XYZ file of C-alpha atoms in Angstrom:
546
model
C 99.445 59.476 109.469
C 101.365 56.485 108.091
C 104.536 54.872 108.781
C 106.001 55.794 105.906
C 108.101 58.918 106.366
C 107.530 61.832 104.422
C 110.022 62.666 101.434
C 111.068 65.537 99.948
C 107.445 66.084 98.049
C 106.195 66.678 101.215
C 108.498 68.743 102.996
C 108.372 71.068 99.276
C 104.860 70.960 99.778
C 105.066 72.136 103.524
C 107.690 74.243 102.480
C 105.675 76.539 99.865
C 102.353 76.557 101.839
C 104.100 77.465 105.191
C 107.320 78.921 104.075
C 109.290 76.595 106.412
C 109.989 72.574 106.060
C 109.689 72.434 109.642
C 106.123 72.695 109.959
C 107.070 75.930 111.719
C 105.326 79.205 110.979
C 106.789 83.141 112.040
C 104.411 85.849 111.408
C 107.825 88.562 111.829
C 110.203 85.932 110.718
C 111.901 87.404 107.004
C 113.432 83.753 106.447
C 116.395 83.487 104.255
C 115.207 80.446 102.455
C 118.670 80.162 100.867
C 120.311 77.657 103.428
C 117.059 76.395 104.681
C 115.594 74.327 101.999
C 117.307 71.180 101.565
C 114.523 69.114 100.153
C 115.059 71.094 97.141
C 118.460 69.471 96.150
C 116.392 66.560 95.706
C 114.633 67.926 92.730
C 117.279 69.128 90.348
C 117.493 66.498 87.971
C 115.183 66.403 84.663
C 112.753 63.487 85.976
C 112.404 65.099 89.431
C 111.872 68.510 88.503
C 108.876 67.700 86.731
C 107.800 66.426 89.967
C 108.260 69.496 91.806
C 106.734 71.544 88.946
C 103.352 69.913 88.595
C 102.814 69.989 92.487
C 103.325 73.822 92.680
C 101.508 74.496 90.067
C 98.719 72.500 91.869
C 99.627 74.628 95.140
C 99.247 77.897 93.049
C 95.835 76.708 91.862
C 94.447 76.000 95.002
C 96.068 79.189 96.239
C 97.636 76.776 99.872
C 99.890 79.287 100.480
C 100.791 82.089 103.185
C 103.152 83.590 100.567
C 104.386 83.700 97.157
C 107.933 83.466 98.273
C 108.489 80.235 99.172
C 107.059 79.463 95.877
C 109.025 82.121 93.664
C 112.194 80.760 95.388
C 111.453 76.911 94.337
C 110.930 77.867 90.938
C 113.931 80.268 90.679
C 116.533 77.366 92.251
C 115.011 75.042 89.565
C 115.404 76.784 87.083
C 119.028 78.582 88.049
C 120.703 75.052 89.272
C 119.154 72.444 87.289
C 121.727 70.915 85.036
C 121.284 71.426 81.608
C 120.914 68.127 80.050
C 119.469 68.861 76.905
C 119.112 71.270 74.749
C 116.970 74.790 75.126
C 114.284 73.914 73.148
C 114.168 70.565 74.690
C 114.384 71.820 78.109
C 111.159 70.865 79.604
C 112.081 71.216 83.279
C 112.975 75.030 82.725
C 110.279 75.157 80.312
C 107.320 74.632 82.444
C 109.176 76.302 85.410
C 109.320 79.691 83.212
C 105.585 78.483 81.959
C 104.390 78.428 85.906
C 106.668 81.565 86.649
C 105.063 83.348 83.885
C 101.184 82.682 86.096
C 102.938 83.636 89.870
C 103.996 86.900 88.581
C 100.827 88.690 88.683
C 102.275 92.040 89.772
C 105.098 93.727 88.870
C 105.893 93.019 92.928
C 106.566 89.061 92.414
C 108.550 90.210 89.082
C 110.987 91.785 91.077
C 111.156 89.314 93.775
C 111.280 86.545 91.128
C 114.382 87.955 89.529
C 115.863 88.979 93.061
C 115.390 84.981 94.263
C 116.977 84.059 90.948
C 119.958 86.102 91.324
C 120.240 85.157 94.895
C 119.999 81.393 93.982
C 122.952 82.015 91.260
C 125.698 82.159 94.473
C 127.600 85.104 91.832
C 127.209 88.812 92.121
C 127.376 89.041 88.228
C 125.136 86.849 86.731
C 123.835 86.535 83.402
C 120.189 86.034 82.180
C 119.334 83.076 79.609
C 116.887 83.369 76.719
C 114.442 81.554 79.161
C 114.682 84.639 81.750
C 114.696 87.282 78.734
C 111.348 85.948 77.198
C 109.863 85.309 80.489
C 110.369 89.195 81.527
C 109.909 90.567 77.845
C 106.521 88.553 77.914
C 105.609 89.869 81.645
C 105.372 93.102 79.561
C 104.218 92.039 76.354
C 101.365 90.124 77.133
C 99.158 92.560 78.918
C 96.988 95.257 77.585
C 98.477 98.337 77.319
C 96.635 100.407 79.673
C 96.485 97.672 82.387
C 100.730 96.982 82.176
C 100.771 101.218 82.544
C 98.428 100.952 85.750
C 100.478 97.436 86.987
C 103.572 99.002 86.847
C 103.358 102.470 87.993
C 101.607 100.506 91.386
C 105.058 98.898 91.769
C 107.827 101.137 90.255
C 110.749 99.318 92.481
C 111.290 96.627 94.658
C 114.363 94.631 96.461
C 116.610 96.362 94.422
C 115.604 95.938 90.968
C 113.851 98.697 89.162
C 111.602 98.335 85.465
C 114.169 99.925 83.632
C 116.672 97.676 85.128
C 114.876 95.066 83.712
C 113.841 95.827 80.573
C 117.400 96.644 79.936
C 118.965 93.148 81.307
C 116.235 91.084 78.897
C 117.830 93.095 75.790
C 114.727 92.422 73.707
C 113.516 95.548 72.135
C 109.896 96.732 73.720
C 106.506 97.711 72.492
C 106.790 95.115 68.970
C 102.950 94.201 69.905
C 101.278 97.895 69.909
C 102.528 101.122 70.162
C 100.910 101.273 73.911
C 103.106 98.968 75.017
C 105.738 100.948 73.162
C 104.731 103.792 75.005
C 104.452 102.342 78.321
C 107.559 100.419 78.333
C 109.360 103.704 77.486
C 108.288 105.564 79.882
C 108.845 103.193 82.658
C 112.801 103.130 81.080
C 113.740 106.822 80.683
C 110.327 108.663 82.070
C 108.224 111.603 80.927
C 109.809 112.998 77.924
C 108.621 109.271 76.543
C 105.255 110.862 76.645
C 106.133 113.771 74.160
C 106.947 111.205 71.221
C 103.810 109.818 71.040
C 102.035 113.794 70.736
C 100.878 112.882 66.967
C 99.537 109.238 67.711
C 95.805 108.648 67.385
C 95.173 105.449 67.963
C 92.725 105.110 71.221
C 94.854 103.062 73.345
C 97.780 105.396 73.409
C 95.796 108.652 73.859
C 94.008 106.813 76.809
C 97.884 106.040 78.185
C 98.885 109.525 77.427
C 96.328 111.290 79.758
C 97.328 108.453 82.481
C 100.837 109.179 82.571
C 100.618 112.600 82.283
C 98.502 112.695 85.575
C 100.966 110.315 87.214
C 103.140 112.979 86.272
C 100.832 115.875 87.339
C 100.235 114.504 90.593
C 104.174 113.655 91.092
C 104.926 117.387 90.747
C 101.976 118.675 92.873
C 102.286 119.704 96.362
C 100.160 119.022 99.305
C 98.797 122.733 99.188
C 97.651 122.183 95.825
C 94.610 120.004 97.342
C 91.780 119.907 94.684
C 94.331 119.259 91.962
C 95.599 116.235 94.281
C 91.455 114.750 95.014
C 90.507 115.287 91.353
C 93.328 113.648 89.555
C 93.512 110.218 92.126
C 89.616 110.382 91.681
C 89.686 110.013 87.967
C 92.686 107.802 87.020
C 91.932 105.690 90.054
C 95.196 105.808 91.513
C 96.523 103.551 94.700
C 99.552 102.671 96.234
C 102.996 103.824 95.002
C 101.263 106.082 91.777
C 100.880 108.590 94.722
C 103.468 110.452 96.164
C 104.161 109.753 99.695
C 104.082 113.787 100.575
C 100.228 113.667 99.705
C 99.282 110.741 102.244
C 99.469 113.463 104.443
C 96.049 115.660 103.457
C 92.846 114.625 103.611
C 91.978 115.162 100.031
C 94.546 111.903 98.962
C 92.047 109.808 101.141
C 89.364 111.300 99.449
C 90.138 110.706 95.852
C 90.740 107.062 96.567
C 87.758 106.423 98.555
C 85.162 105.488 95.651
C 87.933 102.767 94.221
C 90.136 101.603 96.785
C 89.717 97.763 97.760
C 87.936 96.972 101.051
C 90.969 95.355 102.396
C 92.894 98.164 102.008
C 90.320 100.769 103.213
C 89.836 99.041 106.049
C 93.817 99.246 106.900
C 93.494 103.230 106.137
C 90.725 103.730 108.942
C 93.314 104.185 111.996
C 95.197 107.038 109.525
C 91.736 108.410 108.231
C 90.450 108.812 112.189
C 94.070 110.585 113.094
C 93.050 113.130 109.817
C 89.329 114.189 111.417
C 87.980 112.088 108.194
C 86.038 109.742 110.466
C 84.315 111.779 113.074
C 80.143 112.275 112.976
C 80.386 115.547 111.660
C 82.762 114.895 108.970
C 80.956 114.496 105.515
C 83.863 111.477 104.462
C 82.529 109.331 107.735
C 79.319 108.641 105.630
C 81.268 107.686 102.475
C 83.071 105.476 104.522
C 80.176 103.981 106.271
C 78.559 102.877 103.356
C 81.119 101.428 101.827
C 81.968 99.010 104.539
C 78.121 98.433 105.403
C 77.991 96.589 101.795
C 77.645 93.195 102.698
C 77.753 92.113 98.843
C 81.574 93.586 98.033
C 82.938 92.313 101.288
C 81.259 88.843 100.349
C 83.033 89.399 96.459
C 86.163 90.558 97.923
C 86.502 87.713 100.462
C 87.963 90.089 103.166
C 90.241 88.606 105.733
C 88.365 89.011 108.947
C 91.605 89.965 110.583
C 91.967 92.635 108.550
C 88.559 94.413 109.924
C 89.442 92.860 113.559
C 92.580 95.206 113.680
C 90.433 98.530 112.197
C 88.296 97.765 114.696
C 90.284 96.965 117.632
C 92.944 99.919 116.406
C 89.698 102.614 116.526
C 88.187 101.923 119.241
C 91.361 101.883 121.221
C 92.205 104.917 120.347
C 95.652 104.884 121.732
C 96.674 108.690 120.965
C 93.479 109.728 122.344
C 93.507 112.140 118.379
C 89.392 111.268 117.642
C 86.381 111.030 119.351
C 84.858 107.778 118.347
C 81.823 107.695 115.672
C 79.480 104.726 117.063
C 78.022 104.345 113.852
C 81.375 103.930 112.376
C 82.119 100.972 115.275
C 78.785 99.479 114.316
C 79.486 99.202 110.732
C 83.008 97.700 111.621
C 81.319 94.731 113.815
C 78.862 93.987 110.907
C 81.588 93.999 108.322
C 83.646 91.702 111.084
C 80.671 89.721 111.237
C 79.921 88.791 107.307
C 83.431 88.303 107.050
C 83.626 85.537 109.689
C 80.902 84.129 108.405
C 82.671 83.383 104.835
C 85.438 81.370 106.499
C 85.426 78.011 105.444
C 83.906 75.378 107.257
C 85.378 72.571 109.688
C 82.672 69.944 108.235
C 82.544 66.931 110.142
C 85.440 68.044 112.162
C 85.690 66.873 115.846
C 87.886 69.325 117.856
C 89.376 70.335 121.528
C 90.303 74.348 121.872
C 92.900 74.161 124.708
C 93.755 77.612 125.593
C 96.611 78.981 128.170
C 96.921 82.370 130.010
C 99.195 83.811 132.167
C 98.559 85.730 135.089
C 97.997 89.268 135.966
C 101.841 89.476 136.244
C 102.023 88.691 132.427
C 99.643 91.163 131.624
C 101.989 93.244 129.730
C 102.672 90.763 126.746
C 101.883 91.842 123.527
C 100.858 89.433 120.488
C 103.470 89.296 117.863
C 101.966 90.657 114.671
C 98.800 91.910 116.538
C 100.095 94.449 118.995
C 96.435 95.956 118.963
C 95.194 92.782 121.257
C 95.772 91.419 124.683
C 96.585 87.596 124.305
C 93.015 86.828 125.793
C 91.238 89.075 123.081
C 93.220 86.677 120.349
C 92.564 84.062 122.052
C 88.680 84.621 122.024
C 88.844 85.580 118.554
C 90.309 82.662 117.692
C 88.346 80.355 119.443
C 85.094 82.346 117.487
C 86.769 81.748 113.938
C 87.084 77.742 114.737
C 83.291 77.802 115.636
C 82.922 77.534 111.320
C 82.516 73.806 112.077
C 79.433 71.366 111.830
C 80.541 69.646 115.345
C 80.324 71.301 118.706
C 83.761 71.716 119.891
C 85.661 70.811 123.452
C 87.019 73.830 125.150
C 89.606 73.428 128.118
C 91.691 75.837 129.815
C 94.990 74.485 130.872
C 97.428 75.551 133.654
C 98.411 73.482 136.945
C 95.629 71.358 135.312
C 92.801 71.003 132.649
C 89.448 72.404 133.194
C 86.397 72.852 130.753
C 85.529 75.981 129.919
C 81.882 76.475 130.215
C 81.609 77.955 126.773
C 79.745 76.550 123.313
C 79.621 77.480 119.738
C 77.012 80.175 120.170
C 78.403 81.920 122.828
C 79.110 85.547 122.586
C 82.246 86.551 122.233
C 82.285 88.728 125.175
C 81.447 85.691 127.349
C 84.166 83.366 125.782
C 86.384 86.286 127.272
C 85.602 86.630 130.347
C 85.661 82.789 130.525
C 89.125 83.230 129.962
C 89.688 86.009 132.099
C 88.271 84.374 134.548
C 90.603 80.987 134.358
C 93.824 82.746 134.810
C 96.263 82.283 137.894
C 99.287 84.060 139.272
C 101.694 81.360 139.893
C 101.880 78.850 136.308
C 102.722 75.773 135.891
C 101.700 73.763 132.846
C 103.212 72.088 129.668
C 101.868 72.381 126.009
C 101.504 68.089 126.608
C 98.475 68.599 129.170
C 95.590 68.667 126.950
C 97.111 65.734 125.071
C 97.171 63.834 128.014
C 94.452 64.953 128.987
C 92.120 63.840 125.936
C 94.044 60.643 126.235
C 93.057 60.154 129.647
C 89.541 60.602 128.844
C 89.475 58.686 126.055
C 88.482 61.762 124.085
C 88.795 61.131 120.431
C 89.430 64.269 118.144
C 90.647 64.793 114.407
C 91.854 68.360 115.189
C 93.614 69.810 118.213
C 94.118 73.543 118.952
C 96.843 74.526 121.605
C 96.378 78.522 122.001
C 99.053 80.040 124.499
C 100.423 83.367 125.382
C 104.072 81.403 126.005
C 105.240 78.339 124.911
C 106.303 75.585 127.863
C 107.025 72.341 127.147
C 109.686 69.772 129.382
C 111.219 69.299 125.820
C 109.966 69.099 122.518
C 110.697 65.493 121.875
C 108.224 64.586 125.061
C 105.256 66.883 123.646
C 105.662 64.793 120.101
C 105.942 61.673 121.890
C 102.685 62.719 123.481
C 100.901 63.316 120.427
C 102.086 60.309 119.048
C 100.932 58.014 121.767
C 97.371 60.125 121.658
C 96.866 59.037 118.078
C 97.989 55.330 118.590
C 96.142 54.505 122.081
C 92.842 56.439 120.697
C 93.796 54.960 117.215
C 92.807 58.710 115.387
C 96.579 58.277 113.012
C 95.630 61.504 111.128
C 94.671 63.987 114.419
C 95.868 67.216 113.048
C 97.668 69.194 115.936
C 98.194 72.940 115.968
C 100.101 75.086 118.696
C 99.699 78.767 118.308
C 102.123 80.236 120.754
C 101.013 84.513 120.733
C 103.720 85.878 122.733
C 106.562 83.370 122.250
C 108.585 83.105 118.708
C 111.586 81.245 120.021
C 110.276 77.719 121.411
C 110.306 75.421 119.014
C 107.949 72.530 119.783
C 107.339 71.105 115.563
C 108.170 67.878 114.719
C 109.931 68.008 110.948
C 108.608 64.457 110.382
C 105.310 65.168 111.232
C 103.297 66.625 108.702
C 99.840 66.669 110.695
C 101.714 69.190 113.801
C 101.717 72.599 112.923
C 103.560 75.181 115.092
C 102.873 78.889 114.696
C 104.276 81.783 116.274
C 102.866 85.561 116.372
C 99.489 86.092 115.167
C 99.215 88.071 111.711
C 96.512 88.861 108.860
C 97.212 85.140 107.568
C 97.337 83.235 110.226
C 93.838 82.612 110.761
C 93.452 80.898 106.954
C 96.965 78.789 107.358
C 95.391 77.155 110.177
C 91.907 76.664 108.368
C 93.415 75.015 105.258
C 96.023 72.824 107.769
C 92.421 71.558 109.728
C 90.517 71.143 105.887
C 93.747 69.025 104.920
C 94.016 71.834 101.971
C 98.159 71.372 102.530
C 97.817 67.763 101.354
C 98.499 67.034 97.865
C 98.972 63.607 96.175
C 101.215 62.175 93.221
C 98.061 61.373 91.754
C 96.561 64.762 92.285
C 100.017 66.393 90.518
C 99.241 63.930 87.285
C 95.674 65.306 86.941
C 96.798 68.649 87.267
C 99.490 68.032 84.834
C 97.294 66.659 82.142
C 95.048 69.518 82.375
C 97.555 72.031 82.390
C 98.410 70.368 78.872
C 95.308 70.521 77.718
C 94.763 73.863 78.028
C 98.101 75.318 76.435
């Protein structure tokens, strides 16, 4: 941490990898980034722009962000409020934006929330597209392979309003000039099924291979969920997911079934709470097995780099078993704590990190609060999970638990996770009376130096915010550690604010969601740092490879 205060480079940067300049993170927050971004203004000249460009495109590389939003919004207000100082084909700020658009928009999802964001940006109801916008959505279809834009697009027919046909109509570029599967595809998606019929005497491969796709899309849209084998046998062979499938047929078993042999881990592991409710997971039931040994393979959840939080609430949702609906398969709860396991294991590590876990509880009067985002835990089950994930570090780490005072908690990197929660169980009081400030002072008592700090709490308390950053601040100048990164994690609360917008080493988050766990990773690893110098190199080799 420097003297220098951070400019508008850095609170863009915070702003795309966090969604929030603040430094302030809401895992149920949907923000409207529309009057909340003023570092932007900054960058809407020709020479700034540039600026802005070439560091996200280095934050898309490096993939430092929580969502694509924040990211799809700073292009779109570039590009939509710019001036226009040249002319089009001299245009470099719009042309890289479009150039960097043109990589975000992997699905047909961040299409549609692209062109939303840009109309949003625009401050009109009726607004025009520009030949940059046309050829950026007439290439989104052009530039894939036939069979994969059929499979992309039927996965994501509509979204926030805008629909394919709506926008293969606005870009007023006539489809399908690269192959007739395109052609084909790019009809269908505009005026539907009787696109299919036109292409009856084509023979080239491509199109008969889109032919038999669509026509089981449409199959399978006009089924019913009595018409079961029809249902298994035509999601098992075109490999259909997500929106291709009629949301009448997520109610039979046989749906489940047809998607079972090509369905990502991620998402299989958010279907096991549904597949238990259906009977699909019991001992007896011949799918359990299926299941079993698709989540036992350690290989594919290493490939797939599963999100451990992901298998934490399958497992935590099963074995809870709220409705009382299943009788639980051990083996099934066994293969769920292996699969945990690997996946924790992946998580990147905290080298040479030293760190102090502060943790706060309430009460047994507090022990109805829910986690925000993870309503399947107790605060003091995220709490120990959390403390588990930070043990990915080459240092052994302080752990205090912090109330009327600060105590150690007699816990170490290899402790079981079971132990690290009845530690905490065992710390809480009735009657509460801390501040989010005590471990600071507390380390700075003890002339404890550490490069991270982790404040986990069920409820946010501080005097004021302006004493808990003063705090901090003295910490790092009387210990002389300038860069100690601080991060609160408040479980319960998402109203206290306690982040310091000038401070780009305190991190506040609220809730406790599926990506939660690798924001606060890459904030510890310093992956949310990026450098002028860094944004040149990137540049350079972006060039280089067009």
């Amino acid at each position: 941490m420097t003297d220098t205060p951070p400019g508008d480079l850095d609170y863009l940067t915070r702003f795309v990898c966090t969604g929030s300049e603040d430094g302030c993170f809401n895992v149920l927050e949907k923000p409207d980034f529309i009057n909340k971004t003023p570092c932007l203004s900054y960058f809407l000249t020709k020479e700034t722009g540039l600026v802005a460009i070439r560091r996200l495109r280095r934050i898309f590389n490096h993939k430092s962000f929580v969502s694509k939003d924040p990211l799809l919004f700073s292009l779109a207000k570039i590009i939509r409020t710019t001036p226009v100082t040249d002319t089009h084909r001299e245009d470099k700020v719009r042309q890289d934006a479009y150039s960097l658009v043109e990589n975000v928009c992997e699905t047909a999802d961040d299409l549609f929330t692209f062109v939303d964001f840009d109309k949003k940006v625009s401050g009109s109801e009726k607004v025009g597209w520009g030949k940059g916008m046309r050829k950026l959505v007439h290439r989104w279809y052009e530039s894939k392979p036939p069979y994969v834009l059929a499979s992309t697009a039927t996965r994501c027919k509509s979204a926030r309003g805008w629909s394919h046909r709506d926008l293969v109509r606005q870009c007023h570029i006539p489809p399908g000039r690269k192959s007739k599967g395109t052609s084909l595809v790019v009809n269908y998606l505009v005026s539907g099924k009787k696109e299919i019929e036109k292409f009856e005497d084509c023979e080239e491969e491509d199109v008969k291979e889109i032919k038999v796709f669509l026509q089981a899309l449409e199959m399978l849209n006009a089924s019913n969920p009595e018409e079961k084998e029809i249902v298994r046998a035509l999601i098992e062979k075109n490999k259909l997911l997500d929106r291709q499938i009629p949301s009448k047929l997520y109610k039979i078993v046989e749906t489940y079934e047809g998607m079972l042999g090509h369905i990502s881990l991620e998402d299989l592991f958010r279907c096991i709470p549904k597949m238990a409710l259906m009977g699909m997971l019991d001992k007896t039931a011949h799918q359990s097995a299926l299941v079993i040994e698709r989540i036992s393979n350690t290989e594919a959840i290493k490939d797939q780099g599963v999100n451990p939080m992901i298998i934490l609430a399958a497992l935590r949702k099963y074995t809870a078993n709220r409705c009382k609906r299943w009788v639980r398969n051990s083996l099934l709860i066994k293969a769920l704590q292996a699969a945990f396991d690997t996946s924790v294991q992946l998580l990147p590590k905290l080298i040479g990190s030293s760190m102090l876990i502060a943790v706060h509880l309430e009460g047994e009067g507090r022990k109805k609060l829910h986690v925000k985002g993870a309503t399947y835990v107790t605060p003091a089950i995220a709490s120990a999970h959390l403390i588990k994930f930070m043990h990915q570090t080459d240092v052994v780490p302080s752990h205090v638990f912090f109330s009327d005072r600060v105590q150690d908690l007699q816990i170490n990197e290899k402790t079981p996770l079971v132990q690290i929660l009845e530690a905490l169980e065992n710390c809480k009081i009735e009657e509460a009376n801390f501040d989010l400030a005590d471990p600071i002072r507390w380390a700075k008592q003890k002339k404890a130096k550490y490069e991270h700090i982790l404040i986990i709490t069920d409820l946010k308390k501080v005097t004021s915010a302006q004493e808990f950053q003063e705090s901090i601040r003295q910490y790092r100048s009387e210990l002389a550690v300038p860069d100690c990164k601080v991060a609160v994690v408040g479980l319960s609360d998402l109203t206290t604010a306690v982040a310091d917008k000038t401070d780009l080493n305190l991190l506040e988050v609220s809730g406790l969601g599926e990506t939660v766990l690798h924001l606060l990773l890459r904030f510890f690893k310093g992956d949310l740092n990026f450098d002028v110098d860094g944004d040149a190199d990137c540049a350079e080799g972006a060039a280089a490879s067009v």
